[in-house]
Amino acid sequence: MESKIRLAVLEDAPELLTLVLKAYEPIRKLGINFAAATADIELVRQHIINNMCYVMEQKGKLKATIALRMPWGINPGPCGFPHIGWFAVNPDITRKNVGSSLLKWVEESVVRDTLKSPAVTLGTAENHPWLVDMYERRGYRKIGTADLGRGHITVYLRKILIPELFEKLKNK
């Protein structure tokens, strides 16, 4: 059966909370304080309301989620481009490319083709043992760091999706 990707609705909040808490359990064990890792139902509701929160489902069950924070939103990313957050895959699903296909879909179908944004950003913890390397293998490049007061250094990464438009904007 084919997976379906759609925007989350408030009715998804309880299942989305279960998904992110389960997926972010290893993050909590590392002592990294991502908002999604310690979310409660109200934070999930606000996340759905304030962001473009996508879910991938199959047979009515959520398999994965990813969100985009917009530059004009209440929690923008670091440099004026859509910013990825709350990226999570049900840990019971292994080696099925669920996360990779969802990330690629958001980068290409939403950010590049729909929003016409020349780039996308994301942030992760500098001390996470493999996330920075994983994103770099997917074409992201480090653009800076910040101490956001969450007990770790955040590494910001950017992926250029429309090089010619990015160059035009860079030269303005």
PDB file of C-alpha atoms in Angstrom:
ATOM      1  CA  MET A   1       0.000   0.000   0.000  1.00  0.00           C
ATOM      2  CA  GLU A   2       1.210   3.464  -0.908  1.00  0.00           C
ATOM      3  CA  SER A   3       2.136   6.005   1.766  1.00  0.00           C
ATOM      4  CA  LYS A   4       0.309   9.322   1.793  1.00  0.00           C
ATOM      5  CA  ILE A   5       1.856  12.655   2.807  1.00  0.00           C
ATOM      6  CA  ARG A   6      -0.419  15.432   4.024  1.00  0.00           C
ATOM      7  CA  LEU A   7      -0.554  18.417   6.335  1.00  0.00           C
ATOM      8  CA  ALA A   8      -1.307  17.468   9.918  1.00  0.00           C
ATOM      9  CA  VAL A   9      -4.576  18.560  11.495  1.00  0.00           C
ATOM     10  CA  LEU A  10      -5.318  19.083  15.176  1.00  0.00           C
ATOM     11  CA  GLU A  11      -6.979  15.671  15.365  1.00  0.00           C
ATOM     12  CA  ASP A  12      -3.537  14.171  14.629  1.00  0.00           C
ATOM     13  CA  ALA A  13      -2.026  15.692  17.778  1.00  0.00           C
ATOM     14  CA  PRO A  14      -2.283  12.652  20.105  1.00  0.00           C
ATOM     15  CA  GLU A  15      -0.791  10.231  17.546  1.00  0.00           C
ATOM     16  CA  LEU A  16       1.820  12.800  16.494  1.00  0.00           C
ATOM     17  CA  LEU A  17       2.852  13.245  20.136  1.00  0.00           C
ATOM     18  CA  THR A  18       3.280   9.481  20.507  1.00  0.00           C
ATOM     19  CA  LEU A  19       5.336   9.351  17.297  1.00  0.00           C
ATOM     20  CA  VAL A  20       7.744  12.163  18.201  1.00  0.00           C
ATOM     21  CA  LEU A  21       8.276  11.018  21.785  1.00  0.00           C
ATOM     22  CA  LYS A  22       9.047   7.499  20.579  1.00  0.00           C
ATOM     23  CA  ALA A  23      11.323   8.693  17.757  1.00  0.00           C
ATOM     24  CA  TYR A  24      13.162  11.199  19.951  1.00  0.00           C
ATOM     25  CA  GLU A  25      13.780   8.777  22.832  1.00  0.00           C
ATOM     26  CA  PRO A  26      17.456   8.279  21.810  1.00  0.00           C
ATOM     27  CA  ILE A  27      17.844  12.090  21.720  1.00  0.00           C
ATOM     28  CA  ARG A  28      16.587  12.322  25.308  1.00  0.00           C
ATOM     29  CA  LYS A  29      19.031   9.578  26.323  1.00  0.00           C
ATOM     30  CA  LEU A  30      21.871  11.663  24.834  1.00  0.00           C
ATOM     31  CA  GLY A  31      20.739  14.586  27.010  1.00  0.00           C
ATOM     32  CA  ILE A  32      19.928  16.771  23.981  1.00  0.00           C
ATOM     33  CA  ASN A  33      17.057  19.133  24.709  1.00  0.00           C
ATOM     34  CA  PHE A  34      15.120  19.384  21.431  1.00  0.00           C
ATOM     35  CA  ALA A  35      11.570  20.695  21.886  1.00  0.00           C
ATOM     36  CA  ALA A  36      10.109  17.657  20.117  1.00  0.00           C
ATOM     37  CA  ALA A  37      11.950  15.300  22.482  1.00  0.00           C
ATOM     38  CA  THR A  38      10.012  16.543  25.501  1.00  0.00           C
ATOM     39  CA  ALA A  39       6.808  17.752  23.849  1.00  0.00           C
ATOM     40  CA  ASP A  40       3.405  17.601  25.464  1.00  0.00           C
ATOM     41  CA  ILE A  41       0.009  17.646  23.778  1.00  0.00           C
ATOM     42  CA  GLU A  42      -0.325  21.443  23.904  1.00  0.00           C
ATOM     43  CA  LEU A  43       3.087  21.969  22.311  1.00  0.00           C
ATOM     44  CA  VAL A  44       2.134  19.533  19.537  1.00  0.00           C
ATOM     45  CA  ARG A  45      -1.118  21.415  18.930  1.00  0.00           C
ATOM     46  CA  GLN A  46       0.755  24.723  18.706  1.00  0.00           C
ATOM     47  CA  HIS A  47       3.301  23.081  16.411  1.00  0.00           C
ATOM     48  CA  ILE A  48       0.516  21.991  14.023  1.00  0.00           C
ATOM     49  CA  ILE A  49      -1.138  25.428  14.136  1.00  0.00           C
ATOM     50  CA  ASN A  50       2.022  27.511  13.649  1.00  0.00           C
ATOM     51  CA  ASN A  51       4.003  25.458  11.119  1.00  0.00           C
ATOM     52  CA  MET A  52       3.596  23.480   7.946  1.00  0.00           C
ATOM     53  CA  CYS A  53       3.593  20.154   9.758  1.00  0.00           C
ATOM     54  CA  TYR A  54       3.530  17.202   7.372  1.00  0.00           C
ATOM     55  CA  VAL A  55       2.786  13.618   8.263  1.00  0.00           C
ATOM     56  CA  MET A  56       3.371  10.455   6.267  1.00  0.00           C
ATOM     57  CA  GLU A  57       0.761   7.823   6.887  1.00  0.00           C
ATOM     58  CA  GLN A  58      -0.028   4.354   5.714  1.00  0.00           C
ATOM     59  CA  LYS A  59      -3.261   2.527   6.449  1.00  0.00           C
ATOM     60  CA  GLY A  60      -4.315   5.441   8.672  1.00  0.00           C
ATOM     61  CA  LYS A  61      -1.227   5.230  10.915  1.00  0.00           C
ATOM     62  CA  LEU A  62       1.455   7.909  11.131  1.00  0.00           C
ATOM     63  CA  LYS A  63       4.863   6.670  10.003  1.00  0.00           C
ATOM     64  CA  ALA A  64       6.835   9.915  10.019  1.00  0.00           C
ATOM     65  CA  THR A  65       6.615  13.688  10.348  1.00  0.00           C
ATOM     66  CA  ILE A  66       8.536  16.750   9.283  1.00  0.00           C
ATOM     67  CA  ALA A  67       7.730  20.425   9.643  1.00  0.00           C
ATOM     68  CA  LEU A  68       8.665  23.680   7.995  1.00  0.00           C
ATOM     69  CA  ARG A  69       8.956  26.878   9.991  1.00  0.00           C
ATOM     70  CA  MET A  70       8.454  29.873   7.753  1.00  0.00           C
ATOM     71  CA  PRO A  71      10.593  33.029   7.778  1.00  0.00           C
ATOM     72  CA  TRP A  72       7.462  35.086   8.502  1.00  0.00           C
ATOM     73  CA  GLY A  73       6.268  32.760  11.293  1.00  0.00           C
ATOM     74  CA  ILE A  74       6.570  33.064  15.049  1.00  0.00           C
ATOM     75  CA  ASN A  75       9.694  30.878  15.193  1.00  0.00           C
ATOM     76  CA  PRO A  76      11.691  31.531  12.002  1.00  0.00           C
ATOM     77  CA  GLY A  77      14.935  29.821  11.082  1.00  0.00           C
ATOM     78  CA  PRO A  78      18.311  31.575  11.058  1.00  0.00           C
ATOM     79  CA  CYS A  79      18.449  33.185   7.619  1.00  0.00           C
ATOM     80  CA  GLY A  80      15.199  33.885   5.806  1.00  0.00           C
ATOM     81  CA  PHE A  81      14.515  30.473   4.279  1.00  0.00           C
ATOM     82  CA  PRO A  82      12.033  27.758   5.276  1.00  0.00           C
ATOM     83  CA  HIS A  83      13.496  25.845   8.217  1.00  0.00           C
ATOM     84  CA  ILE A  84      13.030  22.118   8.827  1.00  0.00           C
ATOM     85  CA  GLY A  85      12.165  20.882  12.279  1.00  0.00           C
ATOM     86  CA  TRP A  86      10.532  18.048  14.162  1.00  0.00           C
ATOM     87  CA  PHE A  87      11.773  15.448  11.679  1.00  0.00           C
ATOM     88  CA  ALA A  88      10.862  12.038  13.084  1.00  0.00           C
ATOM     89  CA  VAL A  89      10.291   8.507  11.844  1.00  0.00           C
ATOM     90  CA  ASN A  90       8.628   5.759  13.815  1.00  0.00           C
ATOM     91  CA  PRO A  91      11.628   3.759  15.088  1.00  0.00           C
ATOM     92  CA  ASP A  92       9.765   0.491  14.478  1.00  0.00           C
ATOM     93  CA  ILE A  93      10.186   1.186  10.750  1.00  0.00           C
ATOM     94  CA  THR A  94      13.803   0.460   9.885  1.00  0.00           C
ATOM     95  CA  ARG A  95      15.744   0.573   6.644  1.00  0.00           C
ATOM     96  CA  LYS A  96      12.713   1.421   4.504  1.00  0.00           C
ATOM     97  CA  ASN A  97      13.896   4.905   3.389  1.00  0.00           C
ATOM     98  CA  VAL A  98      10.827   6.471   4.989  1.00  0.00           C
ATOM     99  CA  GLY A  99      12.775   9.405   6.426  1.00  0.00           C
ATOM    100  CA  SER A 100      14.840   9.940   3.290  1.00  0.00           C
ATOM    101  CA  SER A 101      11.808   9.940   1.018  1.00  0.00           C
ATOM    102  CA  LEU A 102       9.857  12.330   3.286  1.00  0.00           C
ATOM    103  CA  LEU A 103      12.804  14.728   3.560  1.00  0.00           C
ATOM    104  CA  LYS A 104      13.348  14.669  -0.211  1.00  0.00           C
ATOM    105  CA  TRP A 105       9.642  15.262  -0.847  1.00  0.00           C
ATOM    106  CA  VAL A 106       9.578  18.314   1.434  1.00  0.00           C
ATOM    107  CA  GLU A 107      12.803  19.711  -0.044  1.00  0.00           C
ATOM    108  CA  GLU A 108      11.699  19.294  -3.647  1.00  0.00           C
ATOM    109  CA  SER A 109       7.897  19.318  -3.801  1.00  0.00           C
ATOM    110  CA  VAL A 110       7.229  21.868  -1.098  1.00  0.00           C
ATOM    111  CA  VAL A 111      10.277  24.111  -0.618  1.00  0.00           C
ATOM    112  CA  ARG A 112      11.682  24.169  -4.154  1.00  0.00           C
ATOM    113  CA  ASP A 113       8.670  23.583  -6.421  1.00  0.00           C
ATOM    114  CA  THR A 114       5.789  25.114  -4.423  1.00  0.00           C
ATOM    115  CA  LEU A 115       7.392  27.836  -2.306  1.00  0.00           C
ATOM    116  CA  LYS A 116      10.099  28.548  -4.936  1.00  0.00           C
ATOM    117  CA  SER A 117      12.632  28.972  -2.136  1.00  0.00           C
ATOM    118  CA  PRO A 118      16.239  28.744  -3.303  1.00  0.00           C
ATOM    119  CA  ALA A 119      17.318  27.054  -0.072  1.00  0.00           C
ATOM    120  CA  VAL A 120      16.176  25.349   3.095  1.00  0.00           C
ATOM    121  CA  THR A 121      17.798  25.282   6.536  1.00  0.00           C
ATOM    122  CA  LEU A 122      17.739  23.075   9.589  1.00  0.00           C
ATOM    123  CA  GLY A 123      19.447  22.910  12.934  1.00  0.00           C
ATOM    124  CA  THR A 124      20.722  20.042  15.008  1.00  0.00           C
ATOM    125  CA  ALA A 125      22.856  19.500  18.069  1.00  0.00           C
ATOM    126  CA  GLU A 126      26.600  19.744  17.505  1.00  0.00           C
ATOM    127  CA  ASN A 127      27.189  16.894  19.950  1.00  0.00           C
ATOM    128  CA  HIS A 128      24.795  14.439  18.286  1.00  0.00           C
ATOM    129  CA  PRO A 129      26.949  11.491  17.174  1.00  0.00           C
ATOM    130  CA  TRP A 130      25.712  11.223  13.560  1.00  0.00           C
ATOM    131  CA  LEU A 131      23.051  13.788  12.541  1.00  0.00           C
ATOM    132  CA  VAL A 132      25.409  16.480  11.215  1.00  0.00           C
ATOM    133  CA  ASP A 133      27.215  13.904   9.055  1.00  0.00           C
ATOM    134  CA  MET A 134      23.915  12.495   7.791  1.00  0.00           C
ATOM    135  CA  TYR A 135      22.667  15.916   6.687  1.00  0.00           C
ATOM    136  CA  GLU A 136      26.001  16.746   5.056  1.00  0.00           C
ATOM    137  CA  ARG A 137      25.758  13.523   3.029  1.00  0.00           C
ATOM    138  CA  ARG A 138      22.332  14.770   1.864  1.00  0.00           C
ATOM    139  CA  GLY A 139      23.826  18.015   0.528  1.00  0.00           C
ATOM    140  CA  TYR A 140      23.493  20.306   3.544  1.00  0.00           C
ATOM    141  CA  ARG A 141      26.419  22.545   4.502  1.00  0.00           C
ATOM    142  CA  LYS A 142      27.189  24.152   7.857  1.00  0.00           C
ATOM    143  CA  ILE A 143      26.424  27.866   7.955  1.00  0.00           C
ATOM    144  CA  GLY A 144      26.865  28.648  11.639  1.00  0.00           C
ATOM    145  CA  THR A 145      26.340  27.721  15.249  1.00  0.00           C
ATOM    146  CA  ALA A 146      24.429  29.202  18.149  1.00  0.00           C
ATOM    147  CA  ASP A 147      23.970  28.641  21.847  1.00  0.00           C
ATOM    148  CA  LEU A 148      20.194  28.848  22.243  1.00  0.00           C
ATOM    149  CA  GLY A 149      20.362  28.137  25.977  1.00  0.00           C
ATOM    150  CA  ARG A 150      19.132  24.557  25.632  1.00  0.00           C
ATOM    151  CA  GLY A 151      22.260  22.848  26.956  1.00  0.00           C
ATOM    152  CA  HIS A 152      23.901  22.195  23.598  1.00  0.00           C
ATOM    153  CA  ILE A 153      25.329  24.107  20.655  1.00  0.00           C
ATOM    154  CA  THR A 154      23.005  24.188  17.645  1.00  0.00           C
ATOM    155  CA  VAL A 155      24.632  23.699  14.252  1.00  0.00           C
ATOM    156  CA  TYR A 156      22.740  25.366  11.417  1.00  0.00           C
ATOM    157  CA  LEU A 157      22.904  23.774   7.987  1.00  0.00           C
ATOM    158  CA  ARG A 158      21.614  24.945   4.620  1.00  0.00           C
ATOM    159  CA  LYS A 159      20.870  23.100   1.405  1.00  0.00           C
ATOM    160  CA  ILE A 160      20.711  25.078  -1.814  1.00  0.00           C
ATOM    161  CA  LEU A 161      17.794  23.860  -3.930  1.00  0.00           C
ATOM    162  CA  ILE A 162      17.738  26.430  -6.766  1.00  0.00           C
ATOM    163  CA  PRO A 163      21.387  27.471  -7.297  1.00  0.00           C
ATOM    164  CA  GLU A 164      20.768  30.187  -9.897  1.00  0.00           C
ATOM    165  CA  LEU A 165      18.144  31.920  -7.731  1.00  0.00           C
ATOM    166  CA  PHE A 166      20.319  31.547  -4.639  1.00  0.00           C
ATOM    167  CA  GLU A 167      23.211  33.281  -6.455  1.00  0.00           C
ATOM    168  CA  LYS A 168      20.955  36.136  -7.574  1.00  0.00           C
ATOM    169  CA  LEU A 169      19.754  36.687  -4.011  1.00  0.00           C
ATOM    170  CA  LYS A 170      23.267  36.389  -2.599  1.00  0.00           C
ATOM    171  CA  ASN A 171      24.471  39.134  -4.920  1.00  0.00           C
ATOM    172  CA  LYS A 172      21.719  41.604  -3.905  1.00  0.00           C
TER     173      LYS A 172
END
